[in-house]
Coordinates of C-alpha atoms and ligand atoms in Angstrom, one line a residue:
M916 CA -39.6 25.6 61.4
E917 CA -41.1 25.4 64.9
R918 CA -38.8 24.0 67.6
P919 CA -39.3 20.3 67.0
F920 CA -40.2 17.9 69.8
P921 CA -40.3 20.0 73.0
T922 CA -40.8 16.8 75.1
V923 CA -38.8 13.7 74.5
A924 CA -39.0 10.3 76.1
V925 CA -36.0 8.0 76.1
V926 CA -36.6 4.3 76.7
G927 CA -33.6 2.5 78.0
L928 CA -31.1 4.7 79.9
G929 CA -27.9 2.7 79.4
T930 CA -24.7 3.9 77.7
M931 CA -26.6 5.6 74.8
G932 CA -29.9 6.4 76.4
A933 CA -28.4 8.3 79.4
G934 CA -26.2 10.3 77.1
I935 CA -29.1 11.3 74.8
A936 CA -31.3 12.2 77.8
V937 CA -28.7 14.6 79.0
A938 CA -28.1 16.1 75.5
A939 CA -31.9 16.6 75.0
A940 CA -32.2 18.3 78.5
R941 CA -29.3 20.5 77.7
S942 CA -31.2 21.8 74.7
G943 CA -34.0 22.9 77.2
R944 CA -36.4 20.0 76.4
R945 CA -38.3 18.1 79.0
V946 CA -37.1 14.5 79.1
I947 CA -39.1 11.5 80.3
G948 CA -36.7 8.6 81.0
V949 CA -38.1 5.0 81.1
E950 CA -36.2 2.0 82.5
A951 CA -37.1 -1.7 82.9
G952 CA -37.9 -1.7 86.6
P953 CA -37.7 0.5 89.8
D954 CA -34.1 -0.7 90.6
A955 CA -32.9 -0.1 87.0
A956 CA -34.6 3.3 87.1
A957 CA -32.8 4.3 90.3
R958 CA -29.5 3.1 88.8
A959 CA -30.1 5.1 85.6
L960 CA -30.8 8.3 87.5
A961 CA -27.7 7.8 89.6
R962 CA -25.7 7.3 86.4
I963 CA -27.1 10.5 84.9
E964 CA -26.3 12.4 88.1
E965 CA -22.8 11.1 88.2
A966 CA -22.1 11.8 84.5
T967 CA -23.4 15.3 84.8
A968 CA -21.3 15.9 88.0
H969 CA -18.3 14.7 86.0
A970 CA -19.2 17.1 83.2
V971 CA -19.2 20.0 85.7
Q972 CA -15.8 19.0 86.9
R973 CA -14.5 18.8 83.4
G974 CA -15.9 22.3 82.8
R975 CA -18.4 21.2 80.1
F976 CA -21.1 23.0 81.9
T977 CA -21.7 24.9 85.2
A978 CA -23.2 23.6 88.5
E979 CA -26.2 25.8 87.9
E980 CA -26.7 24.5 84.4
R981 CA -26.5 21.0 85.8
T982 CA -29.2 21.7 88.4
A983 CA -31.5 23.2 85.6
L984 CA -30.8 20.2 83.4
L985 CA -31.5 17.6 86.0
A986 CA -34.8 19.4 86.9
L987 CA -35.9 18.7 83.2
I988 CA -35.3 14.9 83.5
S989 CA -37.6 12.5 85.2
V990 CA -36.9 8.8 85.3
G991 CA -39.5 6.0 86.0
D992 CA -40.3 2.5 84.9
R993 CA -43.7 2.9 83.3
L994 CA -43.7 3.0 79.5
E995 CA -47.1 4.8 79.7
A996 CA -45.2 8.0 80.7
A997 CA -44.0 8.2 77.1
A998 CA -47.5 9.2 76.1
E999 CA -46.7 12.8 77.0
A1000 CA -43.7 13.0 74.6
D1001 CA -43.6 14.4 71.1
L1002 CA -40.7 12.1 70.2
V1003 CA -39.8 8.8 71.8
I1004 CA -36.2 7.5 71.4
E1005 CA -35.7 3.8 72.1
E1006 CA -32.2 2.8 73.3
V1007 CA -32.8 -0.7 74.8
P1008 CA -30.3 -3.6 74.0
E1009 CA -29.8 -4.6 70.4
Q1010 CA -32.5 -7.4 70.2
L1011 CA -35.1 -7.3 67.4
E1012 CA -37.9 -8.9 69.3
L1013 CA -37.4 -6.7 72.4
K1014 CA -37.4 -3.6 70.2
R1015 CA -40.5 -4.7 68.2
E1016 CA -42.4 -5.4 71.5
I1017 CA -41.6 -1.9 72.8
F1018 CA -42.6 -0.3 69.5
A1019 CA -45.9 -2.2 69.5
E1020 CA -46.6 -1.0 73.0
L1021 CA -45.5 2.6 72.3
D1022 CA -47.9 2.6 69.3
R1023 CA -50.7 1.6 71.6
I1024 CA -49.8 4.1 74.3
C1025 CA -48.8 7.2 72.4
P1026 CA -51.1 9.6 70.5
P1027 CA -51.1 9.0 66.7
E1028 CA -48.8 12.1 66.0
T1029 CA -46.0 11.0 68.3
V1030 CA -42.8 10.2 66.4
L1031 CA -41.0 7.0 67.4
A1032 CA -37.2 6.6 66.8
T1033 CA -35.0 3.6 67.3
G1034 CA -31.3 3.8 68.3
T1035 CA -30.5 0.5 66.6
T1036 CA -27.0 0.0 65.1
A1037 CA -27.5 -3.0 62.9
L1038 CA -31.2 -4.1 63.0
S1039 CA -33.7 -3.3 60.3
V1040 CA -35.5 -0.1 61.1
T1041 CA -38.2 -1.2 58.6
R1042 CA -38.9 -4.4 60.6
I1043 CA -39.1 -2.4 63.8
A1044 CA -41.5 0.1 62.2
A1045 CA -43.7 -2.8 60.9
A1046 CA -44.5 -3.5 64.6
T1047 CA -46.5 -0.3 64.6
A1048 CA -49.5 1.1 62.7
R1049 CA -47.6 4.3 62.0
P1050 CA -44.5 3.4 60.0
D1051 CA -44.5 6.9 58.4
R1052 CA -43.7 8.3 61.8
V1053 CA -40.9 5.8 62.6
L1054 CA -37.3 6.4 61.9
G1055 CA -33.8 5.6 63.1
L1056 CA -31.7 8.1 65.1
H1057 CA -28.2 6.6 65.3
F1058 CA -26.1 8.5 67.8
F1059 CA -22.4 7.7 68.5
N1060 CA -20.7 6.8 71.8
P1061 CA -19.9 8.8 73.9
V1062 CA -22.9 11.0 73.0
H1063 CA -21.6 14.2 74.6
S1064 CA -18.5 14.3 72.4
M1065 CA -19.5 12.6 69.2
K1066 CA -21.2 15.1 66.9
L1067 CA -22.7 12.8 64.3
V1068 CA -26.2 11.5 64.1
E1069 CA -27.4 9.3 61.3
V1070 CA -31.0 10.0 60.5
V1071 CA -32.3 6.8 59.0
R1072 CA -35.4 6.8 56.8
T1073 CA -37.2 3.6 55.7
V1074 CA -39.2 3.6 52.4
L1075 CA -42.2 4.6 54.5
T1076 CA -40.8 7.3 56.7
S1077 CA -42.3 10.7 55.9
P1078 CA -39.7 13.1 54.6
Q1079 CA -41.1 15.9 56.9
I1080 CA -40.6 13.7 59.9
A1081 CA -37.0 12.9 58.9
E1082 CA -36.3 16.7 58.4
Q1083 CA -37.8 17.4 61.9
A1084 CA -35.6 14.8 63.4
A1085 CA -32.6 16.2 61.6
E1086 CA -33.5 19.7 63.0
F1087 CA -33.8 18.1 66.5
A1088 CA -30.3 16.7 66.1
R1089 CA -29.0 20.1 65.1
E1090 CA -30.6 21.7 68.2
L1091 CA -28.7 19.1 70.3
G1092 CA -25.5 20.5 68.8
K1093 CA -25.1 17.5 66.4
E1094 CA -24.5 17.2 62.7
P1095 CA -27.2 15.0 61.1
V1096 CA -26.6 13.0 57.9
A1097 CA -29.3 11.2 56.0
A1098 CA -29.1 7.5 55.5
G1099 CA -31.4 4.8 54.2
D1100 CA -32.3 1.6 56.1
R1101 CA -29.4 -0.7 55.4
A1102 CA -27.4 -2.6 57.9
G1103 CA -24.6 -0.4 59.2
F1104 CA -26.0 2.8 57.7
V1105 CA -23.1 5.0 56.3
V1106 CA -20.5 4.9 59.0
N1107 CA -20.6 1.3 60.2
G1108 CA -21.3 0.1 56.6
L1109 CA -18.0 1.5 55.5
L1110 CA -16.1 1.0 58.8
F1111 CA -16.9 -2.6 59.5
A1112 CA -16.0 -4.0 56.1
Y1113 CA -12.6 -2.5 56.5
L1114 CA -12.2 -3.8 60.1
N1115 CA -13.2 -7.2 58.8
Q1116 CA -10.5 -7.1 56.2
A1117 CA -7.9 -6.1 58.8
A1118 CA -9.0 -9.0 61.0
A1119 CA -8.7 -11.4 58.0
M1120 CA -5.2 -10.0 57.1
Y1121 CA -4.1 -10.6 60.7
E1122 CA -5.6 -14.1 60.6
S1123 CA -3.7 -15.0 57.4
R1124 CA -0.5 -13.9 59.2
Y1125 CA 0.3 -11.5 56.4
A1126 CA 1.5 -9.0 59.0
T1127 CA 1.5 -8.7 62.8
R1128 CA -1.3 -6.9 64.7
E1129 CA 1.2 -4.1 65.7
D1130 CA 2.2 -3.6 62.1
I1131 CA -1.3 -3.6 60.7
D1132 CA -2.4 -1.0 63.3
A1133 CA 0.7 1.2 62.9
A1134 CA 0.4 1.1 59.1
M1135 CA -3.2 2.5 59.2
R1136 CA -2.4 5.1 61.9
L1137 CA 0.8 6.3 60.3
G1138 CA -0.1 5.7 56.6
C1139 CA -3.6 7.2 56.7
G1140 CA -3.6 9.4 59.8
L1141 CA -6.4 7.3 61.4
P1142 CA -6.9 7.9 65.1
M1143 CA -6.6 4.1 65.9
G1144 CA -5.5 1.0 64.2
P1145 CA -8.2 -1.4 63.1
L1146 CA -7.4 -4.3 65.5
A1147 CA -7.2 -1.9 68.5
L1148 CA -10.5 -0.5 67.4
L1149 CA -12.1 -3.9 67.2
D1150 CA -11.0 -4.5 70.8
L1151 CA -12.5 -1.1 71.8
I1152 CA -15.8 -1.7 70.0
G1153 CA -16.1 -5.3 71.3
V1154 CA -15.3 -8.3 69.0
D1155 CA -18.8 -9.7 69.7
T1156 CA -20.5 -6.5 68.7
A1157 CA -18.4 -6.2 65.6
R1158 CA -19.3 -9.8 64.6
T1159 CA -23.0 -9.1 65.1
V1160 CA -22.9 -6.0 62.9
L1161 CA -21.0 -7.9 60.2
E1162 CA -23.5 -10.7 60.3
A1163 CA -26.3 -8.2 59.8
M1164 CA -24.4 -6.6 56.9
Y1165 CA -23.7 -9.9 55.3
E1166 CA -27.3 -11.0 55.7
Q1167 CA -28.4 -8.1 53.5
S1168 CA -25.5 -7.7 51.1
K1169 CA -24.4 -11.3 50.6
D1170 CA -21.0 -9.7 50.0
R1171 CA -18.2 -12.1 51.1
L1172 CA -16.2 -9.1 52.3
H1173 CA -18.9 -8.7 55.0
A1174 CA -18.9 -12.3 56.1
P1175 CA -17.2 -12.1 59.6
A1176 CA -13.6 -13.2 59.4
P1177 CA -13.4 -16.7 61.1
I1178 CA -11.0 -15.3 63.8
L1179 CA -13.8 -13.0 65.1
G1180 CA -16.0 -16.1 65.8
Q1181 CA -13.0 -17.9 67.5
L1182 CA -12.3 -14.9 69.7
V1183 CA -16.0 -14.6 70.7
A1184 CA -16.2 -18.3 71.4
A1185 CA -13.1 -18.1 73.6
G1186 CA -14.6 -15.1 75.5
L1187 CA -11.9 -12.8 74.2
L1188 CA -14.2 -9.9 73.4
G1189 CA -11.6 -7.1 73.5
R1190 CA -11.0 -4.4 76.2
K1191 CA -14.1 -5.2 78.1
S1192 CA -12.9 -8.8 78.8
G1193 CA -9.2 -7.8 79.2
R1194 CA -8.2 -9.6 76.0
G1195 CA -9.1 -9.6 72.3
F1196 CA -6.5 -9.0 69.6
Y1197 CA -4.3 -7.6 72.3
T1198 CA -4.0 -8.3 76.0
Y1199 CA -4.9 -5.6 78.5
E1200 CA -3.9 -4.9 82.1
A1201 CA -7.4 -5.8 83.4
P1202 CA -10.9 -6.1 82.0
G1203 CA -12.1 -2.6 81.0
S1204 CA -8.5 -1.2 80.9
S1205 CA -7.1 0.5 77.8
K1206 CA -3.5 -0.4 78.8
V1207 CA -2.0 -3.0 76.5
V1208 CA 0.4 -5.4 78.2
A1209 CA 2.9 -7.8 76.7
D1210 CA 1.7 -11.3 75.9
K1211 CA 2.9 -14.5 74.4
V1212 CA 2.2 -13.4 70.8
V1213 CA 5.0 -10.8 71.2
A1214 CA 7.3 -12.9 73.3
T1215 CA 7.5 -15.6 70.5
A1216 CA 8.7 -13.2 67.8
A1217 CA 11.6 -14.8 65.9
A1218 CA 15.1 -13.6 66.5
R1219 CA 16.2 -11.2 63.8
A1220 CA 19.2 -11.5 61.4
E1221 CA 21.9 -8.9 61.6
G1222 CA 21.7 -6.2 59.0
R1223 CA 24.5 -5.1 56.6
E1224 CA 26.4 -1.9 57.1
V1225 CA 24.9 1.1 55.3
R1226 CA 26.8 4.3 55.0
S1227 CA 25.9 5.8 51.7
I1228 CA 22.7 5.8 49.8
G1229 CA 21.8 6.0 46.1
V1230 CA 18.3 7.4 45.1
C1231 CA 17.2 6.8 41.5
G1232 CA 14.6 9.2 40.0
S1233 CA 13.9 12.9 40.0
G1234 CA 10.2 13.1 41.0
T1235 CA 8.4 13.9 44.2
M1236 CA 9.2 10.6 45.9
A1237 CA 12.9 10.4 44.9
T1238 CA 13.5 14.0 46.1
G1239 CA 11.6 13.4 49.3
I1240 CA 13.5 10.2 50.1
A1241 CA 16.9 11.8 49.3
E1242 CA 15.9 14.5 51.8
V1243 CA 15.0 12.0 54.5
F1244 CA 18.4 10.3 54.3
A1245 CA 20.4 13.5 53.9
K1246 CA 18.8 15.0 57.0
S1247 CA 19.9 12.0 59.0
G1248 CA 23.5 12.5 57.9
Y1249 CA 23.8 10.0 55.1
R1250 CA 25.7 10.8 51.9
V1251 CA 23.1 10.6 49.1
L1252 CA 23.8 10.1 45.4
L1253 CA 20.7 11.4 43.6
A1254 CA 20.8 9.7 40.2
A1255 CA 18.5 10.7 37.4
R1256 CA 18.4 10.1 33.6
S1257 CA 20.4 13.3 33.0
Q1258 CA 22.5 15.7 35.0
D1259 CA 20.0 18.4 34.3
K1260 CA 17.1 16.4 35.8
A1261 CA 19.3 15.5 38.8
D1262 CA 20.2 19.2 39.4
R1263 CA 16.6 20.2 39.2
A1264 CA 15.6 17.5 41.7
K1265 CA 18.3 18.8 44.1
A1266 CA 16.9 22.3 43.6
Q1267 CA 13.5 21.0 44.7
L1268 CA 15.0 19.3 47.7
S1269 CA 16.7 22.6 48.6
K1270 CA 13.4 24.4 48.5
S1271 CA 11.8 21.8 50.8
L1272 CA 14.6 22.3 53.3
E1273 CA 14.1 26.1 53.2
R1274 CA 10.5 25.5 54.0
S1275 CA 11.5 23.4 57.0
V1276 CA 13.8 26.2 58.2
A1277 CA 11.0 28.8 57.7
K1278 CA 8.7 26.6 59.8
G1279 CA 11.3 26.3 62.5
R1280 CA 11.8 22.5 62.0
L1281 CA 15.4 22.8 60.9
T1282 CA 18.2 25.3 61.6
E1283 CA 20.0 27.0 58.8
E1284 CA 23.1 25.1 59.7
Q1285 CA 21.3 21.8 59.5
R1286 CA 19.9 22.8 56.2
Q1287 CA 23.4 23.5 54.7
E1288 CA 24.8 20.2 56.2
A1289 CA 22.0 18.2 54.6
L1290 CA 22.2 19.9 51.3
A1291 CA 26.0 19.3 51.2
L1292 CA 25.5 15.6 51.5
V1293 CA 23.3 15.3 48.4
V1294 CA 25.3 14.8 45.1
P1295 CA 23.2 15.0 41.9
T1296 CA 24.4 12.9 39.0
G1297 CA 23.2 12.1 35.5
S1298 CA 25.1 8.8 35.5
Y1299 CA 24.0 5.6 37.2
T1300 CA 27.5 4.2 37.0
E1301 CA 28.4 6.4 40.0
L1302 CA 26.1 4.1 42.1
A1303 CA 28.9 1.5 42.1
E1304 CA 30.0 2.3 45.7
V1305 CA 26.7 2.9 47.5
D1306 CA 25.4 0.4 50.2
L1307 CA 21.7 0.9 49.6
V1308 CA 19.9 2.0 46.4
V1309 CA 16.3 3.2 46.7
E1310 CA 14.6 3.4 43.3
A1311 CA 11.7 5.8 42.8
V1312 CA 11.3 6.1 39.0
A1313 CA 8.1 5.8 37.0
E1314 CA 5.5 3.3 38.1
D1315 CA 6.0 1.1 35.0
L1316 CA 7.2 -2.5 35.3
A1317 CA 9.3 -2.3 32.0
V1318 CA 11.0 0.9 33.2
K1319 CA 11.7 -0.6 36.7
R1320 CA 13.0 -3.9 35.3
E1321 CA 15.4 -2.2 33.0
L1322 CA 16.7 -0.1 35.9
F1323 CA 17.2 -3.1 38.1
A1324 CA 19.1 -4.9 35.3
T1325 CA 21.3 -1.8 35.1
L1326 CA 21.8 -1.6 38.8
D1327 CA 22.7 -5.3 38.8
K1328 CA 25.6 -4.6 36.4
I1329 CA 26.8 -1.5 38.3
C1330 CA 26.3 -2.0 42.0
K1331 CA 28.9 -3.6 44.3
P1332 CA 28.2 -7.1 45.6
G1333 CA 26.2 -7.0 48.8
A1334 CA 24.5 -3.7 48.0
V1335 CA 20.8 -3.7 49.0
L1336 CA 18.5 -2.7 46.1
A1337 CA 15.1 -1.4 47.1
T1338 CA 12.0 -0.4 45.1
T1339 CA 9.3 2.1 46.2
T1340 CA 6.7 0.7 44.0
S1341 CA 3.1 0.9 45.4
S1342 CA 1.3 -1.4 42.9
L1343 CA 3.9 -3.6 41.1
P1344 CA 5.2 -6.9 42.4
V1345 CA 8.6 -6.5 44.0
I1346 CA 9.6 -10.0 42.8
S1347 CA 9.4 -8.8 39.2
C1348 CA 12.0 -6.2 39.9
A1349 CA 14.1 -8.8 41.8
T1350 CA 14.1 -11.3 38.8
A1351 CA 15.5 -8.6 36.5
T1352 CA 18.8 -9.0 38.5
S1353 CA 21.1 -11.9 39.1
R1354 CA 20.8 -11.2 42.9
P1355 CA 17.1 -11.4 43.8
Q1356 CA 18.1 -12.1 47.4
D1357 CA 19.3 -8.4 47.7
V1358 CA 16.1 -6.9 46.3
I1359 CA 13.3 -5.6 48.6
G1360 CA 10.4 -3.1 48.7
M1361 CA 10.6 0.1 50.7
H1362 CA 7.2 1.7 50.3
F1363 CA 7.4 5.3 51.5
F1364 CA 4.4 7.6 51.7
N1365 CA 3.9 11.0 50.2
P1366 CA 5.3 13.5 51.3
A1367 CA 8.2 11.3 52.4
P1368 CA 9.8 13.8 54.7
A1369 CA 6.6 14.1 56.8
M1370 CA 5.0 10.6 56.6
K1371 CA 6.5 8.3 59.2
L1372 CA 5.5 5.0 57.7
V1373 CA 7.6 2.7 55.5
E1374 CA 6.2 -0.6 54.4
V1375 CA 9.1 -3.1 54.1
V1376 CA 8.2 -5.7 51.6
S1377 CA 10.2 -8.9 51.5
T1378 CA 9.7 -11.3 48.6
V1379 CA 10.0 -15.1 48.8
L1380 CA 13.6 -14.7 47.8
T1381 CA 14.7 -11.7 49.9
S1382 CA 17.4 -12.7 52.4
A1383 CA 16.8 -12.1 56.1
D1384 CA 19.8 -9.9 56.5
V1385 CA 18.5 -7.6 53.7
T1386 CA 15.2 -7.2 55.5
A1387 CA 17.1 -6.5 58.7
T1388 CA 19.2 -3.9 56.9
V1389 CA 16.2 -2.0 55.7
L1390 CA 14.4 -2.2 59.0
E1391 CA 17.6 -0.7 60.6
S1392 CA 17.9 2.0 58.0
C1393 CA 14.3 3.0 58.6
A1394 CA 14.9 3.3 62.3
A1395 CA 18.1 5.3 61.6
V1396 CA 16.1 7.9 59.6
R1397 CA 13.4 8.0 62.2
K1398 CA 10.7 6.2 60.1
H1399 CA 8.4 3.6 61.4
P1400 CA 8.9 0.4 59.4
V1401 CA 6.2 -2.3 59.2
E1402 CA 6.8 -5.7 57.6
C1403 CA 4.7 -7.4 55.0
G1404 CA 4.9 -9.8 52.1
D1405 CA 4.9 -9.1 48.4
R1406 CA 1.3 -9.0 47.4
A1407 CA -1.0 -6.4 45.9
G1408 CA -1.6 -3.3 48.1
F1409 CA 0.7 -4.4 50.9
I1410 CA -1.0 -3.4 54.1
V1411 CA -2.2 0.1 53.7
N1412 CA -3.6 0.2 50.2
A1413 CA -5.1 -3.3 50.6
L1414 CA -7.2 -2.0 53.5
L1415 CA -7.7 1.6 52.3
F1416 CA -8.8 1.2 48.7
P1417 CA -11.6 -1.3 49.2
Y1418 CA -13.1 1.1 51.7
L1419 CA -12.8 4.0 49.2
N1420 CA -14.4 1.8 46.6
D1421 CA -17.3 0.9 49.0
A1422 CA -17.9 4.6 49.5
V1423 CA -18.1 5.1 45.7
R1424 CA -20.6 2.3 45.5
M1425 CA -22.7 3.9 48.2
L1426 CA -22.8 7.0 46.2
Q1427 CA -23.4 5.2 42.9
E1428 CA -26.4 3.4 44.6
H1429 CA -27.8 6.8 45.7
Y1430 CA -27.6 5.6 49.3
A1431 CA -26.1 8.8 50.6
T1432 CA -24.5 12.0 49.2
V1433 CA -20.8 12.9 48.8
D1434 CA -21.1 15.5 51.6
D1435 CA -23.0 13.2 53.9
I1436 CA -20.6 10.3 53.5
D1437 CA -17.5 12.5 54.0
T1438 CA -19.1 14.2 57.1
A1439 CA -20.1 10.8 58.5
M1440 CA -16.6 9.3 58.3
K1441 CA -14.9 12.4 59.7
L1442 CA -17.3 12.9 62.6
G1443 CA -18.2 9.2 63.2
C1444 CA -14.7 7.8 63.0
G1445 CA -12.4 10.8 63.5
Y1446 CA -10.8 10.4 60.1
P1447 CA -8.8 13.3 58.9
M1448 CA -10.5 13.3 55.5
G1449 CA -13.7 11.8 54.1
P1450 CA -13.4 9.1 51.4
F1451 CA -14.3 11.5 48.5
E1452 CA -11.9 14.2 49.7
L1453 CA -9.2 11.6 49.8
L1454 CA -10.0 10.2 46.4
D1455 CA -9.9 13.7 44.9
V1456 CA -6.5 14.3 46.5
V1457 CA -4.9 10.9 45.5
G1458 CA -6.3 11.1 42.0
L1459 CA -9.2 9.0 40.6
D1460 CA -6.9 7.4 37.9
V1461 CA -4.3 6.4 40.5
S1462 CA -7.1 5.0 42.7
L1463 CA -8.6 3.1 39.8
T1464 CA -5.2 1.5 39.0
I1465 CA -4.7 0.3 42.6
E1466 CA -8.3 -1.0 42.8
K1467 CA -7.7 -2.9 39.5
V1468 CA -4.5 -4.4 40.8
L1469 CA -6.2 -5.5 44.0
H1470 CA -9.1 -7.1 42.2
Q1471 CA -6.7 -8.8 39.8
E1472 CA -4.7 -10.2 42.7
F1473 CA -7.5 -11.5 44.9
R1474 CA -10.3 -11.9 42.4
E1475 CA -12.8 -11.0 45.1
P1476 CA -16.0 -9.8 43.4
G1477 CA -16.5 -7.1 46.1
L1478 CA -13.1 -5.6 45.1
A1479 CA -14.1 -4.8 41.5
A1480 CA -13.8 -1.1 40.9
A1481 CA -17.1 0.7 41.1
P1482 CA -18.3 1.6 37.6
L1483 CA -18.8 5.3 38.7
L1484 CA -15.1 5.6 39.3
E1485 CA -14.3 4.2 35.9
H1486 CA -16.8 6.6 34.3
L1487 CA -15.3 9.6 36.0
V1488 CA -11.8 8.6 35.0
A1489 CA -13.0 8.0 31.4
A1490 CA -14.5 11.5 31.5
G1491 CA -11.2 13.0 32.6
C1492 CA -12.4 13.9 36.1
L1493 CA -9.3 12.8 37.9
G1494 CA -9.7 14.9 41.1
R1495 CA -7.9 18.0 42.3
K1496 CA -5.2 17.8 39.6
T1497 CA -7.8 18.3 36.8
G1498 CA -10.0 20.6 38.8
R1499 CA -12.8 18.1 39.0
G1500 CA -13.4 14.7 40.6
F1501 CA -16.1 13.8 43.0
R1502 CA -16.3 17.5 43.7
D1503 CA -15.7 20.5 41.5
H1504 CA -12.5 22.2 42.5
A1505 CA -12.4 24.8 39.7
R1506 CA -11.6 28.3 41.0
R1507 CA -14.6 30.5 41.2
Ligands
LIG83 N1 -22.9 1.5 72.8 C1 -22.7 2.0 71.7 O1 -21.5 2.3 71.3 C2 -23.8 2.3 70.7 C3 -23.6 3.2 69.7 C4 -24.7 3.6 68.8 C5 -25.9 2.9 69.0 N2 -26.0 1.9 69.9 C6 -27.3 1.2 70.0 O2 -28.0 1.9 71.0 C7 -28.9 0.9 71.7 C8 -28.7 1.0 73.2 O3 -27.3 0.5 73.4 P1 -26.5 0.8 74.8 O4 -25.1 0.5 74.5 O5 -27.0 2.1 75.3 O6 -27.1 -0.4 75.7 P2 -27.0 -0.6 77.3 O7 -27.0 -2.0 77.6 O8 -25.9 0.3 77.9 O9 -28.4 0.1 77.7 C9 -29.7 -0.5 77.5 C10 -30.6 -0.1 78.6 O10 -31.9 -0.5 78.3 C11 -32.5 -0.9 79.5 N3 -33.7 -1.7 79.2 C12 -33.7 -3.0 78.8 N4 -34.9 -3.5 78.6 C13 -35.7 -2.4 78.7 C14 -37.1 -2.2 78.6 N5 -38.0 -3.2 78.3 N6 -37.6 -1.0 78.9 C15 -36.8 0.1 79.2 N7 -35.5 -0.1 79.3 C16 -35.0 -1.3 79.1 C17 -31.4 -1.6 80.3 O11 -31.8 -1.6 81.7 C18 -30.2 -0.7 80.0 O12 -30.1 0.3 80.9 C19 -28.7 -0.4 71.0 O13 -29.6 -0.6 70.0 C20 -27.3 -0.2 70.4 O14 -27.1 -1.1 69.3 C21 -25.0 1.6 70.8

């Protein structure tokens, strides 16, 4: 293919336009910048000069490269100058009528072959294209902020956009060092379509006081490895912008999960737009600052009860979670009774634990001496009666309510009064474990993440009957083993799964509707949001059957139509495609 679009015009040189102008000039293209008036043009040029000087300081390019690059950029205030461009990229503020007017003008000014692209985030590309007589040559080019570091570009085709033009635009993005993904014209495209629904649920979760803002954010960072928590991200994006994007998404989808959470409207009405106004979900040192400062919301946190003393731990089970949890406590110096259904199973679990400790030594995370100390603290047993003396029991047996209730009934008979009984369940109600005992006030959820030795998060789930000192005991125990506890109530999904799985389900629906491909969706979320894995990579790792179970539990609990598991997920599970463990899920993992 010939080098596409040797001359590019950028209309509107604000945050996005200035960045795109620089990126296009860096690829050796001539850039014609257009601003709204002579003053705005002068300011835009100054902004570009400043940004490129900063880039030289940071070592992103040399002073010579900067001079060459600036020589390629001209900035003026006449739209007619765009007539010389092969591609015009519009980056004016997000207002439909303004964009339509500019496209109508460009259509009149530019030769018929010129390609016109809009930088819109949430407006309909189709409606913008309809302002011209060349909708086949109109498309969306959605860059991400800041343009110099974000590698993703969504190339948005309407039903009328010519496939060749879209391919040329994708090639243009590649020449700018970006990774293009193909998307159709739907509010939010791929990235924001998936991201904002999740942000909205996090805002609603906070609004319902299910968990604190700090706990919601920590849960998603530590439980899913996301670069930022959802409420901190809403503050960064701007609460007003987020609300506008969600409104546009709801307008098209009529999905209640896209209807902006009422709290977003309240914050906007109060002028609390996030970092830019100095306050949103959090309070910042000053408008524009990223430094969070204490505010009343934190100051009014209730005084905590005192926890019970915990010196010895019992762990029930012999699988991955039980072994990992036993390791966590032993490494922090606790005596751990590892109780399984038979002595043999318990011994094998301890052998697994020993191997894991050896790996830590090999990686230099543990000394040989520490390994031996930790190992000596773990006593495997095939008899639950030995749990009579422990202070805290953590149960990690099969995810089956009947099995867990039977175990809790047994623990109730064996354990000493005052012992704290915790379940690690991820999808069963903690209260159903509690009511199998005569002491539901001592029962609580401790939801560890896999692998337990590495993952810092523990969701501490109190039921309506859990006593305050039991919650305090578990919070203190988490801190003692260097885990980060977050508190929440006993409802489906707790914090992490209730926010994560609807997002994964949305990704499956996007695929099912042929809106974008597995690879494009995964790439978009990794590059657009800095996620460690794309949704389909994650589903294949977690297991499609496990994911389906969690989605069904969430749907059953909240009865929200938007939470119903995507039929494609059910079909894959029915076909035995369960992800990595069976060699095939959304991708084929079979060895070649
Ligand atoms: N900021 C982001 O994070 C981001 C990310 C992706 C996409 N977008 C989208 O990119 C587009 C631009 O957003 P932005 O954040 O750069 O906005 P901005 O407000 O920083 O910049 C807009 C610029 O357009 C200029 N302008 C206004 N009217 C004009 C006209 N008639 N002719 C020429 N120039 C005009 C303004 O003077 C201003 O410099 C919007 O559609 C936005 O939704 C923004």
